[in-house]
């Protein structure tokens, strides 16, 4: 059986790693296609090295561009690759443009798509990721879900029990796998961080492309940094927008994006995380670190009901929200966030393949 994995952007890589590792332990053949949506070493190759994912077999090198341009380039360049390999499964991850583009190309060639992290919905169509999730799930014949709420959502949308397999959260596989290494890395010390810091990441267009909102966030962070150490490894687009807008961050320590293990060390040692990332909402839940999500909604409600996440739609509320937050001594991990989701993904792919072949 041949699995062809398509990944392209930073959050895809920790999702691919445990699935690929589980695949290597079985007799399946695997091909990795990188679309090149992310290309800076620290946004891409560093993740492959740290997560022990083999170098991609194919790199489509699409680079940055408008959503239409990026999606179109991926589709155009992926088609001959899929025709060359004709895999049993095209496995796609998460909700980035590469995920949706690959799904469209694959189904039009009559190939079957398996979506890892299916069924998440913010119900906010202003988010490009929501469109990517909806299209990908509609086209996928195997929906591999990270939480039970995702199963229920997919059923409501008309998917059948046969198509939905609850596998748990592959991101947490990567977290557990890398945590000992992160703790040994000494990264925080090297960055001069003593004690617990507030760790910030922001990159959503809704936060960073709106100058007024970014100004309000910068002002809140400036105030928080008067009382706490605040570290902010900034996504390239965020740094660009901060510079363009001349936003003053005061004592906030702004640095370039960091690799997977380094980020894990930062988050593991944090007092609080302020973010708009989906992955960090999950990672903070698994680590018991309070998380303030600067968004109106989340496609990961389980991080609120069972985890440490709290939505703070108005940046003006961040200063108050941070007061009195405590880390959880014993984090509660939601069902299936147990380090074995990658294995369950491969099991589901093999099982479904066997059943289809038999039928
Ligand atoms: C993408 C995903 C988002 C994910 C995020 C994680 C979509 C629609 N968005 O957003 O869901 O949470 O990745 O990072 O797929 N850039 C670089 N170097 C890189 C990559 C990008 O400098 O290696 C800069 C470029 O200026 C580029 C901008 O970042 O134009 C945006 O990159 P893009 O891939 O379009 O979207 P992200 O904001 O990274």
Short mmCIF file of C-alpha atoms and ligand atoms in Angstrom, two decimals:
data_model
loop_
_atom_site.label_atom_id
_atom_site.label_comp_id
_atom_site.label_asym_id
_atom_site.label_seq_id
_atom_site.Cartn_x
_atom_site.Cartn_y
_atom_site.Cartn_z
CA UNK A 1 0.00 0.00 0.00
CA UNK A 2 1.35 3.43 -0.93
CA UNK A 3 0.64 6.49 1.19
CA UNK A 4 1.43 9.84 -0.37
CA UNK A 5 1.57 12.57 2.27
CA UNK A 6 1.15 16.19 1.22
CA UNK A 7 2.41 18.91 3.57
CA UNK A 8 3.40 22.50 3.02
CA UNK A 9 3.22 24.81 6.01
CA UNK A 10 4.71 24.83 9.49
CA UNK A 11 1.74 23.38 11.42
CA UNK A 12 1.59 20.40 9.01
CA UNK A 13 4.98 19.05 9.98
CA UNK A 14 4.33 17.97 13.61
CA UNK A 15 1.17 16.27 12.31
CA UNK A 16 3.00 14.34 9.61
CA UNK A 17 5.86 13.20 11.87
CA UNK A 18 3.99 10.65 14.04
CA UNK A 19 2.02 9.27 11.09
CA UNK A 20 5.17 8.80 9.02
CA UNK A 21 6.91 7.20 12.00
CA UNK A 22 4.02 4.77 12.47
CA UNK A 23 4.08 4.03 8.73
CA UNK A 24 7.79 3.22 8.90
CA UNK A 25 7.03 0.57 11.51
CA UNK A 26 4.68 -1.23 9.12
CA UNK A 27 5.03 -2.51 5.57
CA UNK A 28 3.38 0.48 3.88
CA UNK A 29 5.35 2.51 1.34
CA UNK A 30 5.42 6.25 1.83
CA UNK A 31 6.12 9.30 -0.31
CA UNK A 32 6.31 12.82 1.13
CA UNK A 33 5.43 15.78 -1.05
CA UNK A 34 6.26 19.25 0.29
CA UNK A 35 4.41 22.00 -1.55
CA UNK A 36 6.91 24.67 -0.49
CA UNK A 37 4.18 26.92 0.98
CA UNK A 38 6.68 27.55 3.79
CA UNK A 39 10.32 27.61 2.73
CA UNK A 40 12.49 29.48 5.29
CA UNK A 41 14.74 27.03 7.11
CA UNK A 42 13.21 27.83 10.48
CA UNK A 43 9.64 27.50 9.13
CA UNK A 44 10.25 24.23 7.31
CA UNK A 45 13.54 22.28 7.02
CA UNK A 46 14.32 22.78 10.73
CA UNK A 47 11.03 21.02 11.56
CA UNK A 48 11.89 18.06 9.33
CA UNK A 49 15.26 17.69 11.07
CA UNK A 50 13.93 18.07 14.60
CA UNK A 51 10.91 15.84 14.05
CA UNK A 52 12.95 13.12 12.31
CA UNK A 53 10.93 13.28 9.12
CA UNK A 54 12.91 12.19 6.05
CA UNK A 55 13.67 14.88 3.47
CA UNK A 56 10.63 15.22 1.18
CA UNK A 57 10.72 13.09 -1.96
CA UNK A 58 9.28 15.97 -3.95
CA UNK A 59 9.33 19.74 -3.32
CA UNK A 60 6.89 21.73 -5.42
CA UNK A 61 8.56 25.02 -4.40
CA UNK A 62 5.40 27.10 -4.74
CA UNK A 63 6.46 29.81 -2.25
CA UNK A 64 4.28 32.71 -1.10
CA UNK A 65 1.55 34.51 -3.01
CA UNK A 66 -2.13 35.37 -2.84
CA UNK A 67 -4.38 32.50 -1.80
CA UNK A 68 -5.54 31.94 -5.37
CA UNK A 69 -2.02 32.02 -6.74
CA UNK A 70 -0.59 29.71 -4.09
CA UNK A 71 -3.50 27.26 -4.38
CA UNK A 72 -3.33 27.25 -8.18
CA UNK A 73 0.43 26.68 -8.22
CA UNK A 74 0.09 23.73 -5.85
CA UNK A 75 -2.66 22.20 -7.97
CA UNK A 76 -0.76 22.63 -11.19
CA UNK A 77 2.50 21.22 -9.86
CA UNK A 78 0.97 18.40 -7.80
CA UNK A 79 -1.07 16.82 -10.59
CA UNK A 80 1.86 15.23 -12.49
CA UNK A 81 3.32 14.00 -9.19
CA UNK A 82 0.10 12.22 -8.26
CA UNK A 83 -0.15 10.78 -11.77
CA UNK A 84 3.38 9.45 -11.42
CA UNK A 85 2.76 7.72 -8.08
CA UNK A 86 -0.98 6.93 -8.18
CA UNK A 87 -1.01 6.22 -4.40
CA UNK A 88 -3.66 4.23 -2.53
CA UNK A 89 -4.17 7.20 -0.23
CA UNK A 90 -3.35 10.88 -0.47
CA UNK A 91 -2.97 11.92 3.15
CA UNK A 92 -3.51 15.60 3.94
CA UNK A 93 -3.12 17.44 7.23
CA UNK A 94 -4.82 20.32 9.03
CA UNK A 95 -6.26 23.35 7.33
CA UNK A 96 -3.67 25.20 5.28
CA UNK A 97 -3.87 26.06 1.59
CA UNK A 98 -1.73 23.04 0.72
CA UNK A 99 -4.31 20.76 2.38
CA UNK A 100 -7.22 22.01 0.30
CA UNK A 101 -5.28 22.27 -2.96
CA UNK A 102 -4.02 18.69 -2.68
CA UNK A 103 -7.49 17.33 -1.90
CA UNK A 104 -9.01 18.92 -4.99
CA UNK A 105 -6.29 17.58 -7.30
CA UNK A 106 -6.44 14.09 -5.79
CA UNK A 107 -10.21 13.54 -5.99
CA UNK A 108 -10.31 14.83 -9.55
CA UNK A 109 -7.82 12.11 -10.44
CA UNK A 110 -10.05 9.53 -8.73
CA UNK A 111 -7.65 9.12 -5.80
CA UNK A 112 -8.83 8.73 -2.25
CA UNK A 113 -8.08 11.44 0.29
CA UNK A 114 -7.61 10.86 4.01
CA UNK A 115 -7.79 14.01 6.15
CA UNK A 116 -5.86 14.05 9.41
CA UNK A 117 -7.50 16.56 11.80
CA UNK A 118 -10.91 16.40 10.16
CA UNK A 119 -14.12 17.88 11.53
CA UNK A 120 -12.84 21.04 13.21
CA UNK A 121 -15.01 24.12 12.61
CA UNK A 122 -14.72 27.71 13.76
CA UNK A 123 -17.91 28.52 11.81
CA UNK A 124 -16.13 31.72 10.82
CA UNK A 125 -15.99 31.95 7.05
CA UNK A 126 -13.71 34.98 7.21
CA UNK A 127 -10.90 32.59 8.12
CA UNK A 128 -9.13 31.07 5.11
CA UNK A 129 -8.57 27.93 7.20
CA UNK A 130 -12.33 27.40 7.65
CA UNK A 131 -12.80 27.27 3.88
CA UNK A 132 -9.86 24.88 3.60
CA UNK A 133 -11.35 22.61 6.29
CA UNK A 134 -14.85 22.55 4.78
CA UNK A 135 -13.64 21.79 1.25
CA UNK A 136 -11.13 19.17 2.39
CA UNK A 137 -13.62 17.32 4.58
CA UNK A 138 -16.25 17.36 1.85
CA UNK A 139 -13.79 15.72 -0.56
CA UNK A 140 -12.17 13.22 1.80
CA UNK A 141 -13.27 9.61 2.00
CA UNK A 142 -11.57 9.01 5.33
CA UNK A 143 -12.02 11.59 8.08
CA UNK A 144 -9.54 11.11 10.90
CA UNK A 145 -10.67 13.18 13.86
CA UNK A 146 -8.78 14.55 16.89
CA UNK A 147 -11.77 14.89 19.24
CA UNK A 148 -15.32 13.56 19.60
CA UNK A 149 -16.89 16.95 18.88
CA UNK A 150 -15.35 16.70 15.40
CA UNK A 151 -17.10 13.32 14.86
CA UNK A 152 -20.43 14.89 15.79
CA UNK A 153 -19.84 17.85 13.48
CA UNK A 154 -19.07 15.59 10.53
CA UNK A 155 -22.16 13.46 11.19
CA UNK A 156 -24.28 16.62 11.24
CA UNK A 157 -22.78 17.49 7.85
CA UNK A 158 -23.91 14.15 6.44
CA UNK A 159 -20.74 12.08 6.70
CA UNK A 160 -21.31 8.44 7.58
CA UNK A 161 -19.88 6.42 10.47
CA UNK A 162 -17.92 4.41 7.95
CA UNK A 163 -16.05 7.50 6.80
CA UNK A 164 -15.27 8.91 10.26
CA UNK A 165 -12.54 7.42 12.46
CA UNK A 166 -11.68 9.00 15.79
CA UNK A 167 -7.89 8.72 16.12
CA UNK A 168 -7.01 11.41 18.67
CA UNK A 169 -4.55 14.23 18.34
CA UNK A 170 -1.37 13.67 16.31
CA UNK A 171 0.05 17.03 17.51
CA UNK A 172 0.19 15.62 21.01
CA UNK A 173 2.14 12.58 19.73
CA UNK A 174 4.83 14.98 18.55
CA UNK A 175 4.69 16.93 21.78
CA UNK A 176 5.24 13.88 24.00
CA UNK A 177 7.93 12.59 21.65
CA UNK A 178 9.94 15.83 21.71
CA UNK A 179 9.32 16.99 25.28
CA UNK A 180 12.33 15.29 26.91
CA UNK A 181 14.61 16.71 24.22
CA UNK A 182 13.06 20.17 24.62
CA UNK A 183 13.57 20.04 28.38
CA UNK A 184 17.23 19.12 27.93
CA UNK A 185 17.81 21.74 25.23
CA UNK A 186 18.59 24.62 27.59
CA UNK A 187 17.09 26.97 25.00
CA UNK A 188 15.33 29.22 27.52
CA UNK A 189 18.54 29.71 29.48
CA UNK A 190 20.45 30.54 26.32
CA UNK A 191 17.84 33.17 25.51
CA UNK A 192 18.37 34.69 28.95
CA UNK A 193 14.92 33.67 30.21
CA UNK A 194 15.02 32.94 33.92
CA UNK A 195 11.82 31.80 35.56
CA UNK A 196 8.46 31.71 33.85
CA UNK A 197 7.74 34.07 30.98
CA UNK A 198 4.62 35.05 29.07
CA UNK A 199 5.06 33.55 25.58
CA UNK A 200 3.32 35.25 22.65
CA UNK A 201 2.69 34.12 19.06
CA UNK A 202 0.38 35.84 16.58
CA UNK A 203 0.03 35.41 12.85
CA UNK A 204 -3.66 35.30 11.87
CA UNK A 205 -4.59 37.85 9.20
CA UNK A 206 -7.51 38.97 11.44
CA UNK A 207 -5.00 40.07 14.11
CA UNK A 208 -1.92 41.17 12.25
CA UNK A 209 -3.24 42.54 8.94
CA UNK A 210 -5.59 44.99 10.67
CA UNK A 211 -3.33 47.88 11.77
CA UNK A 212 -5.76 49.15 14.41
CA UNK A 213 -6.17 45.75 16.01
CA UNK A 214 -2.45 45.04 15.88
CA UNK A 215 -1.93 48.41 17.59
CA UNK A 216 -4.35 47.42 20.36
CA UNK A 217 -2.56 44.08 20.82
CA UNK A 218 0.86 45.81 20.89
CA UNK A 219 -0.41 48.23 23.52
CA UNK A 220 -1.69 45.36 25.72
CA UNK A 221 1.59 43.44 25.37
CA UNK A 222 3.56 46.60 26.23
CA UNK A 223 1.56 46.95 29.45
CA UNK A 224 1.95 43.24 30.35
CA UNK A 225 5.72 43.51 29.75
CA UNK A 226 5.94 46.18 32.46
CA UNK A 227 5.20 43.46 35.04
CA UNK A 228 6.24 40.17 33.35
CA UNK A 229 8.96 38.84 31.08
CA UNK A 230 7.29 38.64 27.68
CA UNK A 231 8.89 36.75 24.78
CA UNK A 232 7.47 36.90 21.28
CA UNK A 233 8.95 34.70 18.52
CA UNK A 234 7.24 36.41 15.59
CA UNK A 235 6.06 34.84 12.34
CA UNK A 236 7.62 36.65 9.33
CA UNK A 237 4.33 38.27 8.32
CA UNK A 238 3.77 39.51 11.90
CA UNK A 239 7.21 41.08 12.11
CA UNK A 240 6.64 42.75 8.76
CA UNK A 241 3.30 44.19 9.90
CA UNK A 242 4.73 45.38 13.22
CA UNK A 243 7.51 47.19 11.39
CA UNK A 244 5.20 48.65 8.74
CA UNK A 245 2.86 49.98 11.42
CA UNK A 246 5.69 51.26 13.65
CA UNK A 247 4.07 49.54 16.65
CA UNK A 248 5.97 50.00 19.91
CA UNK A 249 6.27 46.80 21.96
CA UNK A 250 8.15 48.35 24.88
CA UNK A 251 9.97 45.71 26.93
CA UNK A 252 8.60 42.75 24.95
CA UNK A 253 11.48 40.60 23.66
CA UNK A 254 10.74 40.13 20.00
CA UNK A 255 12.66 37.43 18.18
CA UNK A 256 12.66 35.52 14.93
CA UNK A 257 10.56 32.35 14.64
CA UNK A 258 12.04 29.39 16.51
CA UNK A 259 12.16 25.67 15.70
CA UNK A 260 9.78 23.06 17.07
CA UNK A 261 11.87 21.90 20.03
CA UNK A 262 12.79 25.44 21.02
CA UNK A 263 9.16 26.52 20.94
CA UNK A 264 8.20 23.53 23.04
CA UNK A 265 10.82 24.50 25.62
CA UNK A 266 9.42 28.04 25.69
CA UNK A 267 5.82 26.88 26.09
CA UNK A 268 6.65 24.18 28.63
CA UNK A 269 8.32 26.82 30.80
CA UNK A 270 5.74 29.56 30.26
CA UNK A 271 3.51 31.13 32.89
CA UNK A 272 0.92 31.96 30.23
CA UNK A 273 0.72 31.71 26.45
CA UNK A 274 -0.99 34.43 24.42
CA UNK A 275 -1.69 33.21 20.88
CA UNK A 276 -3.95 32.87 17.90
CA UNK A 277 -2.45 29.53 16.81
CA UNK A 278 -4.57 26.39 16.76
CA UNK A 279 -1.68 24.10 17.63
CA UNK A 280 -0.69 26.12 20.67
CA UNK A 281 -4.21 25.95 22.07
CA UNK A 282 -3.78 22.18 22.07
CA UNK A 283 -0.19 22.08 23.30
CA UNK A 284 -0.93 24.36 26.28
CA UNK A 285 -3.86 22.12 27.20
CA UNK A 286 -1.60 19.04 27.20
CA UNK A 287 1.04 20.86 29.27
CA UNK A 288 -1.37 22.55 31.70
CA UNK A 289 -0.19 26.03 30.74
CA UNK A 290 -2.90 28.74 30.75
CA UNK A 291 -3.64 29.94 27.23
CA UNK A 292 -5.31 33.19 26.17
CA UNK A 293 -6.47 32.97 22.57
CA UNK A 294 -6.88 36.36 20.91
CA UNK A 295 -9.79 35.37 18.70
CA UNK A 296 -13.58 35.47 18.69
CA UNK A 297 -13.91 31.74 18.19
CA UNK A 298 -12.00 28.50 18.12
CA UNK A 299 -12.33 25.35 16.03
CA UNK A 300 -10.90 23.51 19.03
CA UNK A 301 -13.60 23.93 21.73
CA UNK A 302 -12.26 20.95 23.65
CA UNK A 303 -9.27 23.09 24.69
CA UNK A 304 -11.76 25.29 26.54
CA UNK A 305 -14.11 22.63 27.96
CA UNK A 306 -11.36 20.21 28.97
CA UNK A 307 -8.21 22.30 28.79
CA UNK A 308 -6.59 25.57 29.74
CA UNK A 309 -7.75 27.76 26.87
CA UNK A 310 -9.78 30.93 27.13
CA UNK A 311 -10.92 33.19 24.31
CA UNK A 312 -10.06 36.88 24.65
CA UNK A 313 -11.65 38.50 21.60
CA UNK A 314 -10.84 42.05 22.72
CA UNK A 315 -7.09 42.73 23.07
CA UNK A 316 -7.98 45.40 25.64
CA UNK A 317 -9.01 42.55 28.00
CA UNK A 318 -5.63 40.79 27.91
CA UNK A 319 -4.10 42.75 30.77
CA UNK A 320 -6.98 41.83 33.11
CA UNK A 321 -7.25 38.26 31.82
CA UNK A 322 -3.65 37.43 32.66
CA UNK A 323 -4.06 38.24 36.36
CA UNK A 324 -4.32 35.27 38.69
CA UNK A 325 -3.82 32.61 36.03
CA UNK A 326 -2.11 29.50 37.41
CA UNK A 327 -0.51 26.54 35.68
CA UNK A 328 -2.24 23.24 36.30
CA UNK A 329 -0.24 20.86 38.45
CA UNK A 330 -1.76 17.84 36.68
CA UNK A 331 -2.96 18.65 33.19
CA UNK A 332 -5.97 16.69 32.01
CA UNK A 333 -5.51 15.44 28.48
CA UNK A 334 -8.63 14.93 26.38
CA UNK A 335 -9.44 11.43 25.12
CA UNK A 336 -7.02 10.20 22.45
CA UNK A 337 -4.38 12.83 23.22
CA UNK A 338 -2.10 10.05 24.36
CA UNK A 339 0.87 9.86 21.98
CA UNK A 340 -0.61 7.03 19.90
CA UNK A 341 -2.74 8.90 17.38
CA UNK A 342 -0.23 8.39 14.54
CA UNK A 343 -0.46 4.63 14.96
CA UNK A 344 -4.25 4.80 14.88
CA UNK A 345 -4.10 6.85 11.66
CA UNK A 346 -2.02 4.18 9.90
CA UNK A 347 -4.23 1.39 11.31
CA UNK A 348 -7.32 3.15 9.95
CA UNK A 349 -5.75 3.62 6.51
CA UNK A 350 -4.75 -0.04 6.30
CA UNK A 351 -8.11 -1.28 7.62
CA UNK A 352 -10.12 0.82 5.19
CA UNK A 353 -7.88 -0.21 2.31
CA UNK A 354 -8.28 -3.91 3.13
CA UNK A 355 -12.03 -3.55 3.41
CA UNK A 356 -12.32 -1.66 0.12
CA UNK A 357 -10.11 -4.18 -1.67
CA UNK A 358 -12.19 -7.05 -0.26
CA UNK A 359 -15.41 -5.36 -1.38
C1 LIG B 1 -0.15 29.65 6.94
C2 LIG B 1 -1.53 29.00 7.05
C3 LIG B 1 -2.06 29.12 8.48
C4 LIG B 1 -1.05 28.58 9.47
C5 LIG B 1 0.27 29.30 9.26
C6 LIG B 1 1.33 28.84 10.23
C7 LIG B 1 -2.98 29.13 5.08
C8 LIG B 1 -4.18 29.77 4.52
N1 LIG B 1 -2.50 29.68 6.20
O1 LIG B 1 -0.30 31.04 7.17
O2 LIG B 1 -3.25 28.38 8.58
O3 LIG B 1 -1.53 28.77 10.77
O4 LIG B 1 0.70 29.07 7.92
O5 LIG B 1 2.50 29.55 10.07
O6 LIG B 1 -2.51 28.15 4.54
N2 LIG B 1 6.69 33.75 4.84
C9 LIG B 1 8.07 33.77 5.00
N3 LIG B 1 8.72 32.56 5.04
C10 LIG B 1 8.09 31.38 4.90
C11 LIG B 1 6.71 31.37 4.71
C12 LIG B 1 6.02 32.57 4.68
O7 LIG B 1 8.67 34.81 5.14
O8 LIG B 1 8.77 30.33 4.94
C13 LIG B 1 5.96 35.04 4.84
C14 LIG B 1 5.76 35.60 3.45
O9 LIG B 1 5.83 36.99 3.52
C15 LIG B 1 4.33 35.21 3.15
C16 LIG B 1 3.67 35.27 4.51
O10 LIG B 1 4.69 34.84 5.42
O11 LIG B 1 3.72 35.99 2.20
C17 LIG B 1 2.44 34.42 4.65
O12 LIG B 1 2.72 33.04 4.35
P1 LIG B 1 1.50 32.05 3.92
O13 LIG B 1 1.99 30.66 3.75
O14 LIG B 1 0.76 32.67 2.79
O15 LIG B 1 0.52 32.12 5.16
P2 LIG B 1 0.82 32.05 6.72
O16 LIG B 1 0.45 33.36 7.29
O17 LIG B 1 2.19 31.52 7.03
#
